[in-house]
Amino acid sequence: MTEKNIPETSEEKKSLNFIEQIVEEDLKTGKHKEIITRFPPEPNGYLHIGHAKSIILNFGLGEKYKGKTNLRFDDTNPVKEDVEYVDSILEDVQWLGYKWHGDVHYASDYFEQLYEWAVKLIKSGFAYVDDQSGEEISATRGTPTKPGIESPFRNRSVEENTDLFERMRKGEFKDGEKVLRAKIDMSSPNMHMRDPVMYRIKHAEHHRTGNKWCIYPMYDFTHGQSDYIEGITHSICTLEFENHRPLYDWFLDRIYEEGKTRPRQIEFARLNLSYTVMSKRKLAELVEKKYVSGWDDPRMPTISGLRRRGYTPEALKIFAEKVGVAKRENIIDVGLLEFSIREHLNKIAQRVMTILNPLKVTITNYPEEREEFLSAVNNPEDESMGSRQVPFSRTLYIEKDDFKEEAGRKFFRLKLGGEVRLRYAYFIKCNEVIKDANGNITELLCTYDPLSKGGKSPDGRKVKGTLHWVSAKHSVDVNVRLYDRLFSDESPDGHKDKDFTEFINSDSLTILENCKAEPYIKNAKPGDRFQFERLGYFCVDKDSTGNKLIFNRTVSLRDSWKIK
RNA sequence: UGACCCAUGGUGUAAUGGUAACACAGAUGGUUUUGGUCCAUCCGUUCUAGGUUCGAGUCCUGGUGGGUCAGCCA
């Protein structure tokens, strides 16, 4: 072979994001032989596309560098968490196509170890029990520009602290009566270092540990240690934890044993999407106030909503790849998400003809009883998907939008006296328009050209328009739900003076109940995806019943022709 | 009047001291039995002022703008 030996740059090495650079450096220098990352959600709500970015980042790193990725629930606050959420999170991660390493982990599995480390800190003078109330602690913390004031309980003896902490665990005190605090620096310029609370008392039932504990560790005293226990090498989180990193390291410094893997916290910018909101609280409000039907409403940016909408895991991965990973605040154009799903569905979706708003067409020169089957391509992007036979007869439906009595040259569709092609079928010409008493068009009388079978004109004459159609008597009635963006503003929660609900798009859902599909779709099952030719990508909703299919429009086709 | 972080087309991400690149969006044209796909072209004085250097988007200093932090949430 005389293949030209193109220099290795032809490998077109894709540039690495800053986290991949860190990982490669750590692997190269031998700091780590293998990387271990983790996805650590708190089970207090449903996952959204921002979490998907994090999942894809963490698991993607594990795959790319032949390492491992753990799934760990950060369940240190029993009053907010529930198994309902752990179940949905498990489902979402698996749906995205990822397998976590080993068993699912829970921070609550480490409560005993965490307790021991807390005792160790007490014994070495780095932690103390504070009797101050929450208000007092808050009032003495100072402000970003003013140092805090040390607690009067700050210098209790090790013995007293040890005893008090033990009694906290035993349940001798009520909620809020005491906390365990790290003894660091009340005048630190970093607020998180001003004697942060390590443990608080909560007499509450935990979804996993039940009533075994009544003291629960705070995030800051849990996360880094959990990473450490699991041998995590790169602990990736979002930007708002940047200021926590010194504390993350401070705790680690005090428990770290030589020779063990020491995790490193790395922060990246969370994902924001235009025309939607991402915060758990706001999404919950949309559900509670019935602006949407639930967490998996197809308009929601939740993973379950996107799944129901018809998104594929591949599309979300394409999206994540295009969005990239950096430290800059961002608002991603929702158009990029739409591009990603079109890109994937274009390659894999079965084509089918469906009429959303039917207009009856009678082919007057086509024999009454005759019917024939015409060959239609299943997917022009994938020859292996073959073709199917589509029934044709004298009475058809076309799209209402595809007819205008009179229209300009830019209108390529059917007009009175004009000719178009019915896809895979014949050329037809419209001769007469039938209207009801109100002047609404109810039917078109057309004639077809028998020589144009298959859509080719033997005499070489051209038509500009090709319409999709359905044979009336063979058609299947289906319902269709069309979705628009949930908010009319690009950044609904970006206005200081206005509540995000003020920007809710009241028109975000359109239900069509009289749609006509070609018989091919008859056996479709919930989750099945199709391209309705010229209209967009649709998937079968779980609300479908045996005799009525319901389709969600995932996304429309790109449309470079604008109806004015 | 603190600490930490960030600043490159409309949007997002690259360029690792050496010709500012890619994608999305938009515009225009071509192909087309989906007004889809595909193809082509167009769309930026790298926030600012100094400095270092043969050479700065990149390094240094100041400024400006934005973000995060005052939960016994994560």
XYZ file of C-alpha atoms in Angstrom, chain A:
564
model
C 0.000 0.000 0.000
C 1.312 3.358 -0.897
C -0.706 5.169 1.631
C 0.693 8.532 2.178
C 2.201 8.681 5.573
C 0.422 11.668 6.888
C 2.011 12.996 10.049
C 0.270 12.049 13.240
C -1.462 15.392 13.343
C -3.895 13.871 10.870
C -5.185 11.968 13.878
C -6.837 15.290 14.460
C -6.378 14.988 18.157
C -9.326 16.642 19.716
C -8.376 19.204 22.258
C -8.887 18.164 25.831
C -10.979 20.027 28.326
C -9.186 21.256 31.426
C -10.262 18.287 33.521
C -9.030 15.784 30.955
C -5.746 17.660 30.932
C -5.440 17.264 34.683
C -6.302 13.563 34.433
C -3.783 12.931 31.657
C -1.110 14.761 33.596
C -1.840 12.721 36.723
C -1.685 9.509 34.741
C 1.484 10.548 32.977
C 3.341 11.553 36.121
C 2.208 8.409 37.865
C 0.338 10.303 40.565
C -2.443 7.836 39.887
C -2.235 4.515 38.091
C -5.966 4.490 37.571
C -8.568 7.159 38.000
C -11.766 6.814 39.985
C -14.509 9.385 39.627
C -17.961 9.512 41.110
C -21.432 10.901 40.578
C -22.740 11.959 44.009
C -26.359 13.160 43.929
C -28.422 13.888 47.020
C -31.617 11.826 46.689
C -33.898 14.782 47.246
C -35.375 15.283 43.764
C -35.324 14.274 40.154
C -32.294 14.598 37.941
C -32.233 17.195 35.165
C -30.113 17.793 32.107
C -27.534 19.617 34.214
C -27.022 16.399 36.148
C -26.803 14.595 32.823
C -23.823 16.788 31.956
C -22.188 15.794 35.231
C -23.009 12.106 34.771
C -21.627 12.103 31.247
C -18.527 13.965 32.420
C -17.791 11.614 35.317
C -18.680 8.337 33.669
C -17.182 9.535 30.395
C -13.858 10.151 32.121
C -14.000 6.700 33.670
C -14.562 5.114 30.279
C -12.079 7.232 28.374
C -9.225 6.633 30.771
C -10.143 3.045 31.598
C -10.834 3.884 35.198
C -13.877 3.468 37.370
C -16.862 5.573 38.281
C -18.860 5.182 41.453
C -22.435 6.130 42.102
C -22.848 7.533 45.582
C -25.859 9.014 47.246
C -25.009 11.977 49.410
C -27.692 11.224 51.954
C -26.733 13.179 55.036
C -29.960 15.092 55.508
C -32.788 12.664 56.368
C -35.550 15.237 56.324
C -35.111 16.017 52.636
C -34.396 12.621 51.199
C -36.441 9.672 50.078
C -36.084 6.290 48.369
C -38.455 7.497 45.667
C -35.627 9.743 44.524
C -32.904 7.138 44.756
C -34.991 4.884 42.524
C -35.518 7.530 39.884
C -31.841 8.495 39.946
C -30.820 4.862 39.500
C -33.177 4.599 36.545
C -31.902 7.792 34.917
C -28.230 6.880 35.202
C -28.892 3.458 33.718
C -31.007 4.893 30.949
C -28.082 7.083 29.978
C -26.237 3.832 29.448
C -23.784 3.862 32.323
C -22.770 1.149 34.768
C -21.319 2.237 38.043
C -18.429 0.343 39.523
C -19.402 -2.178 42.169
C -22.302 -1.525 44.485
C -24.177 1.690 44.829
C -22.583 3.673 47.625
C -24.238 5.818 50.260
C -22.632 8.440 52.439
C -24.796 7.006 55.201
C -22.719 3.821 54.974
C -19.850 5.895 56.330
C -21.608 7.409 59.343
C -19.684 5.280 61.832
C -16.326 6.052 60.268
C -17.216 9.724 60.066
C -18.113 9.673 63.742
C -14.768 8.173 64.594
C -12.960 10.827 62.622
C -14.962 13.496 64.405
C -13.876 12.061 67.744
C -10.318 12.060 66.490
C -10.581 15.751 65.626
C -11.998 16.482 69.067
C -9.151 14.616 70.700
C -6.558 16.544 68.745
C -8.225 19.838 69.600
C -9.628 20.539 66.171
C -13.317 20.308 67.030
C -15.599 21.416 69.827
C -19.183 21.195 70.917
C -20.964 24.522 70.735
C -24.064 25.240 72.829
C -24.967 28.390 70.953
C -28.272 28.533 69.112
C -28.441 28.690 65.372
C -29.207 32.382 65.573
C -26.204 33.019 67.772
C -23.880 31.092 65.524
C -25.173 32.955 62.544
C -24.877 36.318 64.289
C -21.304 35.693 65.381
C -20.094 34.419 62.043
C -19.424 37.941 60.827
C -19.804 38.987 57.225
C -17.573 38.586 54.204
C -15.901 41.827 55.149
C -16.107 41.585 58.945
C -14.474 38.810 60.984
C -16.594 36.613 63.210
C -16.547 36.301 66.984
C -15.326 33.193 68.733
C -17.879 31.127 70.589
C -17.711 31.175 74.406
C -17.682 27.368 74.208
C -14.754 27.288 71.829
C -12.154 26.383 74.414
C -13.847 23.554 76.228
C -11.566 20.766 77.311
C -11.061 17.707 75.185
C -12.693 15.628 77.917
C -15.791 17.778 78.042
C -16.080 17.844 74.235
C -15.657 14.096 74.033
C -18.323 13.542 76.645
C -20.753 16.031 75.124
C -20.356 14.655 71.624
C -20.938 11.131 72.876
C -24.095 12.280 74.612
C -25.205 14.077 71.450
C -25.032 10.742 69.700
C -26.917 9.037 72.505
C -29.801 11.400 72.032
C -29.543 13.310 75.271
C -30.150 16.632 73.581
C -32.903 18.087 71.489
C -32.582 19.293 67.904
C -30.580 22.490 67.752
C -29.318 22.342 71.302
C -25.754 21.588 70.368
C -23.550 21.224 67.314
C -20.045 19.981 66.714
C -17.858 22.601 65.081
C -14.401 22.514 63.548
C -11.986 24.824 65.300
C -10.358 26.720 62.486
C -10.379 30.507 62.260
C -13.256 32.853 62.993
C -11.541 35.668 61.160
C -10.746 33.774 57.982
C -11.532 35.734 54.818
C -13.185 32.532 53.619
C -16.522 32.260 55.401
C -16.448 28.481 55.154
C -13.403 28.346 57.390
C -15.061 30.220 60.281
C -15.553 27.179 62.512
C -17.962 25.347 60.210
C -20.577 23.063 61.724
C -19.619 19.398 61.354
C -22.570 17.711 63.040
C -26.091 18.747 63.917
C -28.782 17.016 65.917
C -31.805 15.791 63.975
C -34.186 13.389 65.607
C -35.505 12.214 62.283
C -35.876 8.907 60.519
C -33.362 8.339 57.771
C -34.493 6.460 54.681
C -31.680 3.967 55.116
C -30.367 4.098 58.677
C -33.782 4.504 60.244
C -33.482 5.784 63.797
C -29.971 4.587 64.443
C -28.614 8.115 64.368
C -29.829 11.415 65.711
C -26.720 13.349 64.755
C -25.945 13.819 61.088
C -22.728 15.051 59.489
C -22.812 18.138 57.281
C -21.888 18.040 53.594
C -18.451 19.529 54.207
C -17.560 16.936 56.798
C -18.865 14.127 54.599
C -18.008 14.635 51.014
C -14.233 14.676 50.978
C -14.038 11.823 53.460
C -16.443 9.742 51.384
C -14.256 10.395 48.363
C -11.252 9.368 50.430
C -12.910 6.143 51.623
C -13.802 5.175 48.075
C -10.397 5.991 46.672
C -11.746 8.701 44.401
C -8.922 10.409 42.544
C -10.798 13.284 40.938
C -13.785 14.688 42.760
C -15.610 16.806 40.216
C -18.273 19.267 41.313
C -19.778 22.556 40.230
C -18.348 26.043 40.638
C -20.292 27.047 43.734
C -18.162 24.610 45.731
C -14.982 26.435 44.839
C -14.946 28.237 48.184
C -15.402 24.925 49.955
C -12.199 23.466 48.590
C -9.932 24.815 51.366
C -12.229 23.165 53.883
C -12.351 19.960 51.843
C -8.567 19.914 52.030
C -8.455 20.954 55.692
C -10.477 17.943 56.804
C -8.487 15.651 54.540
C -5.226 16.971 55.981
C -6.352 15.806 59.389
C -7.348 12.268 58.504
C -5.096 11.460 55.586
C -2.736 8.535 55.980
C 0.466 8.332 53.980
C 0.286 6.046 50.967
C -3.440 6.296 50.424
C -5.149 7.917 47.484
C -5.877 11.516 48.203
C -8.820 12.926 46.258
C -8.656 16.287 44.549
C -11.690 18.503 44.138
C -12.098 20.096 40.707
C -14.897 22.501 39.852
C -16.580 23.165 36.506
C -19.421 25.423 35.382
C -22.894 23.991 35.695
C -25.150 23.854 32.674
C -27.822 26.455 32.089
C -30.283 26.146 29.233
C -32.107 29.010 27.580
C -35.892 29.209 27.885
C -36.070 26.997 30.941
C -35.163 26.838 34.611
C -32.892 24.314 36.207
C -33.139 24.722 39.957
C -34.788 21.932 41.859
C -36.945 24.372 43.781
C -38.300 26.001 40.624
C -38.893 22.728 38.843
C -40.763 21.523 41.914
C -42.870 24.664 41.821
C -43.828 23.964 38.207
C -45.011 20.524 39.261
C -46.780 21.619 42.451
C -48.629 24.482 40.830
C -49.640 22.238 37.929
C -47.959 24.239 35.229
C -46.836 20.821 34.007
C -48.246 17.340 34.472
C -45.361 16.039 36.556
C -41.601 15.663 36.828
C -41.609 13.705 33.587
C -43.746 16.145 31.648
C -42.152 16.270 28.187
C -41.606 20.009 28.556
C -39.478 19.588 31.670
C -35.666 19.690 31.449
C -35.549 16.648 33.702
C -33.952 13.494 32.378
C -37.276 11.712 32.775
C -39.018 14.536 30.896
C -36.529 14.435 28.060
C -36.858 10.672 27.902
C -40.621 10.924 27.634
C -40.243 13.675 25.074
C -38.359 11.216 22.877
C -34.755 12.181 23.487
C -32.158 9.451 23.197
C -29.163 8.954 25.516
C -26.956 9.354 22.451
C -28.421 12.775 21.757
C -27.657 13.907 25.282
C -24.100 12.692 24.858
C -23.771 14.556 21.567
C -25.122 17.597 23.357
C -22.731 17.285 26.288
C -19.839 16.912 23.883
C -20.807 20.096 22.060
C -21.399 22.046 25.237
C -17.926 21.267 26.545
C -16.522 21.646 30.032
C -15.070 24.877 31.356
C -15.273 27.268 34.280
C -17.212 30.052 32.640
C -20.833 30.793 33.492
C -22.938 29.966 30.489
C -26.410 29.794 29.056
C -26.593 27.193 26.333
C -28.949 27.871 23.445
C -31.725 25.270 23.659
C -31.339 25.105 19.870
C -28.147 23.143 20.414
C -30.110 20.507 22.312
C -32.628 20.367 19.486
C -29.831 20.044 16.971
C -28.418 17.109 18.937
C -31.615 15.100 18.918
C -32.300 15.853 15.239
C -28.806 14.739 14.393
C -29.346 11.382 16.039
C -32.957 10.761 15.056
C -32.282 11.685 11.441
C -29.992 8.689 11.260
C -32.146 6.159 13.057
C -35.804 7.145 12.822
C -38.320 5.190 10.781
C -40.118 7.521 8.370
C -43.844 7.439 8.239
C -46.579 9.698 6.828
C -49.037 11.233 9.258
C -51.504 14.059 8.791
C -51.862 16.355 11.785
C -54.661 18.568 10.457
C -56.500 16.527 7.837
C -58.033 17.966 4.703
C -60.012 15.524 2.597
C -58.931 15.047 -1.001
C -60.909 13.085 -3.559
C -59.127 11.896 -6.678
C -62.059 12.101 -9.057
C -60.466 10.101 -11.838
C -59.317 7.292 -9.551
C -61.706 4.317 -9.540
C -64.007 4.051 -6.521
C -63.086 0.576 -5.336
C -59.485 0.520 -6.357
C -56.572 0.479 -3.969
C -52.910 -0.121 -4.516
C -49.721 -0.283 -2.498
C -46.798 1.974 -3.192
C -43.258 1.505 -2.071
C -41.866 4.013 0.409
C -38.354 4.292 1.798
C -38.116 3.698 5.540
C -35.068 5.867 6.081
C -33.130 7.608 3.315
C -30.149 7.860 5.686
C -30.005 4.122 6.259
C -30.583 1.830 3.318
C -30.574 -1.238 5.549
C -33.892 -0.163 7.007
C -35.548 -1.087 3.718
C -38.906 0.017 2.481
C -42.590 -0.534 3.149
C -45.835 -0.596 1.169
C -48.188 2.323 1.665
C -51.844 2.029 0.645
C -53.334 4.513 -1.829
C -56.972 5.013 -2.749
C -59.482 7.492 -4.121
C -60.010 9.360 -0.862
C -56.996 10.787 0.907
C -56.028 13.260 3.563
C -53.410 15.920 3.177
C -52.294 18.624 5.586
C -54.517 21.697 5.757
C -51.427 23.882 5.629
C -50.469 22.291 2.353
C -53.314 23.897 0.448
C -54.109 27.490 -0.393
C -56.628 28.553 -2.992
C -54.383 31.304 -4.147
C -50.747 31.753 -3.311
C -47.589 33.274 -4.671
C -44.695 31.602 -6.456
C -42.937 30.960 -3.157
C -45.704 28.608 -2.088
C -44.594 25.237 -3.424
C -47.614 23.352 -2.193
C -51.032 22.706 -3.627
C -53.184 25.552 -4.931
C -56.301 25.683 -7.035
C -55.285 24.757 -10.553
C -51.817 23.769 -9.397
C -50.014 20.468 -9.433
C -47.920 18.746 -6.786
C -46.482 15.339 -6.142
C -47.871 13.060 -3.481
C -44.782 11.463 -2.038
C -44.113 7.991 -3.456
C -47.501 8.162 -5.256
C -48.705 10.393 -8.084
C -48.848 13.918 -9.367
C -52.213 15.450 -8.585
C -53.876 18.622 -9.750
C -56.498 20.516 -7.793
C -59.586 21.375 -9.830
C -62.216 22.342 -7.336
C -62.546 23.499 -3.760
C -65.595 22.542 -1.712
C -66.573 24.759 1.215
C -69.162 24.664 3.948
C -71.714 27.379 4.711
C -69.084 29.368 6.614
C -66.646 29.352 3.761
C -64.315 26.813 5.353
C -62.646 24.467 2.949
C -63.918 20.938 3.564
C -62.721 19.012 0.572
C -60.581 19.213 -2.517
C -61.458 17.595 -5.808
C -58.337 16.594 -7.668
C -57.278 14.480 -10.615
C -54.156 12.359 -10.764
C -51.790 11.540 -13.566
C -51.707 7.722 -13.850
C -48.383 7.919 -15.672
C -46.669 9.551 -12.710
C -46.848 6.485 -10.493
C -44.149 6.438 -7.857
C -43.836 10.185 -8.138
C -41.870 10.347 -11.387
C -43.174 12.240 -14.354
C -42.613 10.407 -17.633
C -42.566 13.594 -19.668
C -40.006 15.213 -17.449
C -42.244 17.956 -16.159
C -41.374 19.241 -12.755
C -43.380 20.138 -9.704
C -41.941 22.150 -6.835
C -43.940 20.593 -4.067
C -44.047 17.095 -2.620
C -46.738 16.475 -0.027
C -47.229 13.709 2.496
C -50.637 12.059 2.515
C -52.638 9.215 3.979
C -55.307 7.008 2.430
C -58.521 7.759 4.305
C -59.925 4.293 4.588
C -56.598 2.771 5.612
C -55.683 5.485 8.048
C -55.234 5.066 11.782
C -56.568 7.730 14.121
C -53.969 9.001 16.545
C -53.549 11.849 19.020
C -50.590 14.126 18.896
C -49.114 16.460 21.493
C -47.063 19.349 20.225
C -44.739 21.110 22.630
C -43.320 24.569 22.641
C -40.810 26.032 25.075
C -42.147 26.349 28.607
C -41.030 29.959 28.966
C -41.230 32.928 26.684
C -38.047 34.451 28.082
C -34.554 33.274 27.340
C -33.577 33.457 30.986
C -36.792 33.231 33.020
C -35.020 33.272 36.376
C -32.554 35.932 35.364
C -34.746 38.896 36.293
C -34.280 40.388 39.722
C -37.613 42.195 39.727
C -39.764 39.457 38.244
C -40.666 35.953 39.275
C -39.843 33.242 36.754
C -43.471 32.115 36.638
C -44.366 35.418 34.990
C -42.656 34.170 31.858
C -44.492 30.900 31.555
C -45.647 30.282 28.008
C -49.348 29.511 28.302
C -49.223 28.008 24.829
C -46.583 25.374 25.400
C -48.851 22.394 24.784
C -51.100 21.777 21.782
C -53.205 18.640 21.658
C -54.382 17.372 18.285
C -57.049 14.673 18.431
C -57.932 14.029 14.832
C -54.667 12.993 13.266
C -54.435 10.352 10.567
C -51.472 8.042 10.314
C -50.556 5.452 7.742
C -51.279 1.898 8.945
C -47.597 1.099 9.442
C -47.655 2.651 12.915
C -50.460 0.423 14.157
C -48.243 -1.771 16.318
C -46.044 0.951 17.744
C -45.267 0.740 21.445
C -44.606 3.430 24.033
C -41.142 4.845 23.478
C -41.011 4.010 19.756
C -39.686 6.873 17.689
C -40.639 7.987 14.185
C -40.100 10.793 11.800
C -43.442 12.017 10.536
C -42.294 13.188 7.144
C -42.067 16.946 6.787
C -43.333 17.454 10.359
C -40.745 16.328 12.848
C -39.776 13.508 15.155
C -42.423 11.894 17.331
C -42.491 9.163 19.915
C -45.266 7.088 21.386
C -46.309 8.326 24.819
C -46.963 6.013 27.743
C -50.505 7.417 27.975
C -51.356 5.510 24.773
C -54.085 2.917 25.065
C -54.756 -0.202 23.040
C -57.023 1.554 20.607
C -55.490 5.008 20.587
C -51.875 5.881 20.120
C -50.630 9.161 21.532
C -47.533 10.749 20.038
C -45.291 13.397 21.547
C -43.463 15.637 19.153
C -39.847 15.435 20.248
C -38.735 18.213 17.930
C -39.837 19.637 14.621
C -37.792 19.304 11.483
C -35.557 22.214 10.684
C -37.625 24.516 8.554
C -35.967 27.035 6.283
C -39.263 28.135 4.815
C -41.122 30.498 7.021
C -44.879 30.774 6.766
C -45.690 34.420 7.105
